[in-house]
Amino acid sequence: AIQMTQSPSSLSASVGDRVTITCRASQAIRSDLGWYQQKPGKAPNLLIYGTSTLQSGVPSRFSGSGSGTEFTLTISSLQPEDFATYYCLQDYNYPRTFGQGTTVEVK
Amino acid sequence: EVQLVESGGGLALPGGSLRLSCVVSGFSFSNYWMAWVRQAPGQGPEWVANIKGDGSKESYLDSVKGRFTISRDNAKNSLYLELNSLRAEDTAVYYCARDANYQDNRIYYDVYDIWGPGTKVTVS
């Protein structure tokens, strides 16, 4: 199975900060990478698919980049509703695998 | 309104069984692959299984192969997950999710775009 490794596992930030989360795949996965946001007690929510395409309704402060084995999720100006845990997910092959998550906390 | 609602979770003994259900509304169920994703306490999500819209193809996580069975009844807009030979490590919230193909620049990507609220399974 492809291993997805996220870094950092957590970070502290303030409203208005630029936040960057990295996801590395154990083998090349083309651009078959999505990002999900999860808030406590809720199901994950799709933010980005195909590495960089925003899901409908997702604010433009979210962006994704990368290819092959290294991918990045960036929040350009952190908003109060963005404090959550973020997961990458590869859809290159089965089994689908998630990263272990990055929790964005209030500084 | 698009909605997925899981049920059937609960407490089971090691070696026991449970049957999870997910009732879907608001979209053409038979046109979509569907998936089960679980999340153990304090852990990230883990993909468990998926099934094609007509039920003709399934895939499973290796650790559940032979113990779990995914199925669907398109006439009832329902997805199921049969859990047998349960282990403590199967303890998790189980989510059903719509497994959709999104196109971008003529490339298709597999996404989980609609999720249920989850049903909790405890094996102890």
mmCIF file of C-alpha atoms in Angstrom:
data_model
loop_
_atom_site.group_PDB
_atom_site.id
_atom_site.type_symbol
_atom_site.label_atom_id
_atom_site.label_comp_id
_atom_site.label_asym_id
_atom_site.label_seq_id
_atom_site.Cartn_x
_atom_site.Cartn_y
_atom_site.Cartn_z
ATOM 1 C CA ALA A 1 0.000 0.000 0.000
ATOM 2 C CA ILE A 2 1.139 3.552 -0.706
ATOM 3 C CA GLN A 3 2.110 5.379 2.476
ATOM 4 C CA MET A 4 1.138 9.025 2.793
ATOM 5 C CA THR A 5 3.195 11.056 5.252
ATOM 6 C CA GLN A 6 2.037 14.486 6.326
ATOM 7 C CA SER A 7 4.046 17.172 8.036
ATOM 8 C CA PRO A 8 3.814 18.743 10.439
ATOM 9 C CA SER A 9 1.461 16.630 12.541
ATOM 10 C CA SER A 10 0.240 19.835 14.187
ATOM 11 C CA LEU A 11 0.867 23.539 14.002
ATOM 12 C CA SER A 12 -0.178 26.640 15.891
ATOM 13 C CA ALA A 13 -1.228 29.677 13.906
ATOM 14 C CA SER A 14 -3.147 32.919 14.173
ATOM 15 C CA VAL A 15 -5.977 34.331 12.104
ATOM 16 C CA GLY A 16 -4.494 35.868 8.988
ATOM 17 C CA ASP A 17 -1.421 33.621 8.913
ATOM 18 C CA ARG A 18 -0.309 31.735 5.829
ATOM 19 C CA VAL A 19 -0.297 28.001 6.546
ATOM 20 C CA THR A 20 1.402 25.271 4.536
ATOM 21 C CA ILE A 21 0.946 21.519 5.001
ATOM 22 C CA THR A 22 3.012 18.925 3.154
ATOM 23 C CA CYS A 23 2.067 15.412 2.098
ATOM 24 C CA ARG A 24 4.604 12.935 0.734
ATOM 25 C CA ALA A 25 3.744 9.689 -1.023
ATOM 26 C CA SER A 26 5.927 6.589 -0.771
ATOM 27 C CA GLN A 27 5.764 6.244 -4.557
ATOM 28 C CA ALA A 28 4.761 8.484 -7.442
ATOM 29 C CA ILE A 29 1.004 9.056 -7.660
ATOM 30 C CA ARG A 30 0.846 11.500 -10.590
ATOM 31 C CA SER A 31 -1.615 14.188 -9.485
ATOM 32 C CA ASP A 32 -4.055 11.745 -7.867
ATOM 33 C CA LEU A 33 -4.198 13.527 -4.535
ATOM 34 C CA GLY A 34 -7.021 15.115 -2.591
ATOM 35 C CA TRP A 35 -7.264 17.148 0.594
ATOM 36 C CA TYR A 36 -9.986 16.848 3.214
ATOM 37 C CA GLN A 37 -10.830 18.995 6.226
ATOM 38 C CA GLN A 38 -12.284 17.478 9.368
ATOM 39 C CA LYS A 39 -13.722 19.189 12.415
ATOM 40 C CA PRO A 40 -14.256 17.374 15.732
ATOM 41 C CA GLY A 41 -17.187 14.973 15.689
ATOM 42 C CA LYS A 42 -17.815 15.505 11.981
ATOM 43 C CA ALA A 43 -17.070 13.579 8.806
ATOM 44 C CA PRO A 44 -14.224 14.700 6.569
ATOM 45 C CA ASN A 45 -15.094 17.301 3.946
ATOM 46 C CA LEU A 46 -13.569 17.428 0.457
ATOM 47 C CA LEU A 47 -11.537 20.567 -0.193
ATOM 48 C CA ILE A 48 -9.307 19.819 -3.191
ATOM 49 C CA TYR A 49 -9.017 17.034 -5.753
ATOM 50 C CA GLY A 50 -6.546 16.335 -8.534
ATOM 51 C CA THR A 51 -3.847 18.043 -6.449
ATOM 52 C CA SER A 52 -5.027 21.590 -7.142
ATOM 53 C CA THR A 53 -8.713 21.803 -8.134
ATOM 54 C CA LEU A 54 -10.979 23.352 -5.528
ATOM 55 C CA GLN A 55 -14.213 21.566 -4.755
ATOM 56 C CA SER A 56 -17.263 23.715 -5.444
ATOM 57 C CA GLY A 57 -17.912 26.136 -2.599
ATOM 58 C CA VAL A 58 -14.415 25.946 -1.106
ATOM 59 C CA PRO A 59 -12.933 29.427 -0.491
ATOM 60 C CA SER A 60 -10.125 30.547 -2.770
ATOM 61 C CA ARG A 61 -7.752 31.016 0.189
ATOM 62 C CA PHE A 62 -7.219 27.256 -0.073
ATOM 63 C CA SER A 63 -4.842 26.047 -2.759
ATOM 64 C CA GLY A 64 -2.982 22.865 -3.598
ATOM 65 C CA SER A 65 0.128 22.081 -5.573
ATOM 66 C CA GLY A 66 2.649 19.358 -6.316
ATOM 67 C CA SER A 67 2.981 16.196 -8.348
ATOM 68 C CA GLY A 68 4.655 12.820 -8.178
ATOM 69 C CA THR A 69 5.474 12.293 -4.538
ATOM 70 C CA GLU A 70 5.312 15.718 -2.892
ATOM 71 C CA PHE A 71 2.193 17.799 -2.432
ATOM 72 C CA THR A 72 1.240 20.938 -0.549
ATOM 73 C CA LEU A 73 -1.942 22.431 0.848
ATOM 74 C CA THR A 74 -1.766 26.172 1.494
ATOM 75 C CA ILE A 75 -4.200 28.402 3.313
ATOM 76 C CA SER A 76 -3.276 31.932 2.295
ATOM 77 C CA SER A 77 -4.943 33.779 5.166
ATOM 78 C CA LEU A 78 -6.198 31.589 7.977
ATOM 79 C CA GLN A 79 -9.770 32.247 9.067
ATOM 80 C CA PRO A 80 -11.420 31.225 12.363
ATOM 81 C CA GLU A 81 -13.393 28.458 10.661
ATOM 82 C CA ASP A 82 -10.178 26.902 9.287
ATOM 83 C CA PHE A 83 -8.979 25.563 12.641
ATOM 84 C CA ALA A 84 -9.387 21.854 11.987
ATOM 85 C CA THR A 85 -7.489 18.724 10.990
ATOM 86 C CA TYR A 86 -6.442 18.252 7.375
ATOM 87 C CA TYR A 87 -5.829 14.942 5.609
ATOM 88 C CA CYS A 88 -4.393 14.098 2.235
ATOM 89 C CA LEU A 89 -5.724 11.068 0.362
ATOM 90 C CA GLN A 90 -4.216 9.306 -2.641
ATOM 91 C CA ASP A 91 -6.601 7.957 -5.285
ATOM 92 C CA TYR A 92 -3.851 6.538 -7.509
ATOM 93 C CA ASN A 93 -4.477 2.932 -6.551
ATOM 94 C CA TYR A 94 -6.081 0.587 -4.021
ATOM 95 C CA PRO A 95 -6.151 0.572 -1.126
ATOM 96 C CA ARG A 96 -6.825 4.289 -0.946
ATOM 97 C CA THR A 97 -4.638 5.718 1.807
ATOM 98 C CA PHE A 98 -4.878 8.836 3.923
ATOM 99 C CA GLY A 99 -2.125 10.790 5.568
ATOM 100 C CA GLN A 100 -2.087 10.759 9.357
ATOM 101 C CA GLY A 101 -3.377 14.318 9.525
ATOM 102 C CA THR A 102 -2.248 17.835 10.391
ATOM 103 C CA THR A 103 -4.096 19.670 13.124
ATOM 104 C CA VAL A 104 -4.175 23.458 12.796
ATOM 105 C CA GLU A 105 -4.585 24.953 16.266
ATOM 106 C CA VAL A 106 -5.046 28.445 17.618
ATOM 107 C CA LYS A 107 -1.783 30.082 18.601
ATOM 108 C CA GLU B 1 -31.441 17.253 -0.179
ATOM 109 C CA VAL B 2 -28.457 14.956 -0.596
ATOM 110 C CA GLN B 3 -28.137 12.806 2.497
ATOM 111 C CA LEU B 4 -26.404 9.663 3.716
ATOM 112 C CA VAL B 5 -27.376 8.183 7.063
ATOM 113 C CA GLU B 6 -25.598 5.217 8.644
ATOM 114 C CA SER B 7 -26.986 2.873 11.263
ATOM 115 C CA GLY B 8 -26.244 -0.479 12.823
ATOM 116 C CA GLY B 9 -23.230 0.342 14.925
ATOM 117 C CA GLY B 10 -22.898 -0.706 18.531
ATOM 118 C CA LEU B 11 -20.991 -2.895 20.928
ATOM 119 C CA ALA B 12 -19.822 -6.300 19.743
ATOM 120 C CA LEU B 13 -17.707 -9.044 21.275
ATOM 121 C CA PRO B 14 -14.397 -10.043 19.700
ATOM 122 C CA GLY B 15 -15.265 -12.617 17.079
ATOM 123 C CA GLY B 16 -18.769 -11.216 16.791
ATOM 124 C CA SER B 17 -20.680 -9.689 13.914
ATOM 125 C CA LEU B 18 -22.501 -6.506 12.994
ATOM 126 C CA ARG B 19 -24.286 -5.239 9.899
ATOM 127 C CA LEU B 20 -24.006 -1.572 9.053
ATOM 128 C CA SER B 21 -26.481 0.166 6.769
ATOM 129 C CA CYS B 22 -26.373 3.465 4.931
ATOM 130 C CA VAL B 23 -29.552 4.915 3.441
ATOM 131 C CA VAL B 24 -29.052 7.433 0.676
ATOM 132 C CA SER B 25 -31.316 10.170 -0.666
ATOM 133 C CA GLY B 26 -31.058 13.111 -3.026
ATOM 134 C CA PHE B 27 -29.069 11.598 -5.901
ATOM 135 C CA SER B 28 -29.226 8.694 -8.305
ATOM 136 C CA PHE B 29 -27.712 6.032 -6.055
ATOM 137 C CA SER B 30 -27.212 3.353 -8.695
ATOM 138 C CA ASN B 31 -25.015 5.678 -10.788
ATOM 139 C CA TYR B 32 -22.318 5.942 -8.153
ATOM 140 C CA TRP B 33 -19.650 3.837 -6.558
ATOM 141 C CA MET B 34 -19.998 3.939 -2.767
ATOM 142 C CA ALA B 35 -17.412 3.435 -0.060
ATOM 143 C CA TRP B 36 -16.983 2.733 3.636
ATOM 144 C CA VAL B 37 -14.291 4.654 5.492
ATOM 145 C CA ARG B 38 -13.550 4.156 9.184
ATOM 146 C CA GLN B 39 -11.784 6.230 11.781
ATOM 147 C CA ALA B 40 -10.425 4.742 14.975
ATOM 148 C CA PRO B 41 -10.372 6.962 18.088
ATOM 149 C CA GLY B 42 -7.720 9.662 17.729
ATOM 150 C CA GLN B 43 -6.577 8.350 14.346
ATOM 151 C CA GLY B 44 -6.909 9.433 10.744
ATOM 152 C CA PRO B 45 -9.508 7.997 8.397
ATOM 153 C CA GLU B 46 -8.914 4.581 6.840
ATOM 154 C CA TRP B 47 -10.513 3.446 3.592
ATOM 155 C CA VAL B 48 -12.225 0.071 4.112
ATOM 156 C CA ALA B 49 -14.052 -0.961 0.938
ATOM 157 C CA ASN B 50 -15.944 0.272 -2.077
ATOM 158 C CA ILE B 51 -18.494 -1.088 -4.536
ATOM 159 C CA LYS B 52 -19.472 -0.180 -8.074
ATOM 160 C CA GLY B 53 -22.884 1.320 -8.836
ATOM 161 C CA ASP B 54 -24.319 -1.927 -10.225
ATOM 162 C CA GLY B 55 -22.708 -4.008 -7.479
ATOM 163 C CA SER B 56 -20.503 -5.880 -9.952
ATOM 164 C CA LYS B 57 -17.132 -4.888 -8.508
ATOM 165 C CA GLU B 58 -15.771 -4.521 -4.974
ATOM 166 C CA SER B 59 -12.428 -3.720 -3.390
ATOM 167 C CA TYR B 60 -11.298 -4.201 0.203
ATOM 168 C CA LEU B 61 -8.576 -3.176 2.589
ATOM 169 C CA ASP B 62 -6.326 -6.212 3.112
ATOM 170 C CA SER B 63 -6.924 -6.312 6.879
ATOM 171 C CA VAL B 64 -10.686 -6.743 6.406
ATOM 172 C CA LYS B 65 -10.650 -9.021 3.346
ATOM 173 C CA GLY B 66 -12.520 -12.239 4.115
ATOM 174 C CA ARG B 67 -14.117 -10.729 7.240
ATOM 175 C CA PHE B 68 -16.090 -7.762 5.876
ATOM 176 C CA THR B 69 -18.498 -7.761 2.938
ATOM 177 C CA ILE B 70 -19.765 -4.662 1.186
ATOM 178 C CA SER B 71 -23.059 -4.848 -0.687
ATOM 179 C CA ARG B 72 -25.856 -2.639 -1.937
ATOM 180 C CA ASP B 73 -29.561 -2.717 -2.764
ATOM 181 C CA ASN B 74 -30.221 -0.087 -5.416
ATOM 182 C CA ALA B 75 -33.988 -0.564 -5.146
ATOM 183 C CA LYS B 76 -33.744 0.525 -1.508
ATOM 184 C CA ASN B 77 -31.044 3.178 -2.042
ATOM 185 C CA SER B 78 -29.035 1.364 0.592
ATOM 186 C CA LEU B 79 -25.412 0.411 1.147
ATOM 187 C CA TYR B 80 -24.337 -2.271 3.612
ATOM 188 C CA LEU B 81 -21.222 -3.486 5.361
ATOM 189 C CA GLU B 82 -21.280 -6.913 6.989
ATOM 190 C CA LEU B 83 -18.627 -7.132 9.700
ATOM 191 C CA ASN B 84 -17.654 -10.632 10.858
ATOM 192 C CA SER B 85 -14.885 -12.031 13.054
ATOM 193 C CA LEU B 86 -14.578 -8.642 14.672
ATOM 194 C CA ARG B 87 -11.354 -7.618 16.377
ATOM 195 C CA ALA B 88 -10.574 -4.887 18.883
ATOM 196 C CA GLU B 89 -8.731 -3.011 16.128
ATOM 197 C CA ASP B 90 -11.986 -2.721 14.155
ATOM 198 C CA THR B 91 -13.261 -0.285 16.790
ATOM 199 C CA ALA B 92 -13.987 2.947 14.930
ATOM 200 C CA VAL B 93 -16.584 5.293 13.589
ATOM 201 C CA TYR B 94 -17.677 3.909 10.225
ATOM 202 C CA TYR B 95 -18.669 6.403 7.538
ATOM 203 C CA CYS B 96 -20.361 5.716 4.248
ATOM 204 C CA ALA B 97 -19.326 8.060 1.477
ATOM 205 C CA ARG B 98 -20.232 8.692 -2.128
ATOM 206 C CA ASP B 99 -17.296 7.649 -4.270
ATOM 207 C CA ALA B 100 -17.511 9.995 -7.261
ATOM 208 C CA ASN B 101 -15.400 10.611 -10.343
ATOM 209 C CA TYR B 102 -14.583 14.246 -10.930
ATOM 210 C CA GLN B 103 -13.065 15.369 -14.226
ATOM 211 C CA ASP B 104 -10.395 18.008 -14.597
ATOM 212 C CA ASN B 105 -8.546 18.585 -17.894
ATOM 213 C CA ARG B 106 -9.836 15.268 -19.234
ATOM 214 C CA ILE B 107 -8.429 13.379 -16.259
ATOM 215 C CA TYR B 108 -10.762 11.662 -13.823
ATOM 216 C CA TYR B 109 -10.157 11.724 -10.103
ATOM 217 C CA ASP B 110 -11.808 9.587 -7.464
ATOM 218 C CA VAL B 111 -13.214 11.647 -4.580
ATOM 219 C CA TYR B 112 -15.388 11.134 -1.528
ATOM 220 C CA ASP B 113 -17.656 14.119 -1.893
ATOM 221 C CA ILE B 114 -20.620 13.301 0.333
ATOM 222 C CA TRP B 115 -20.364 11.609 3.709
ATOM 223 C CA GLY B 116 -22.760 10.385 6.334
ATOM 224 C CA PRO B 117 -22.396 11.392 10.001
ATOM 225 C CA GLY B 118 -20.998 7.959 10.870
ATOM 226 C CA THR B 119 -21.963 5.048 13.113
ATOM 227 C CA LYS B 120 -19.769 3.922 16.000
ATOM 228 C CA VAL B 121 -18.574 0.340 16.299
ATOM 229 C CA THR B 122 -16.942 -0.803 19.530
ATOM 230 C CA VAL B 123 -15.406 -4.269 19.789
ATOM 231 C CA SER B 124 -14.742 -5.204 23.381
#
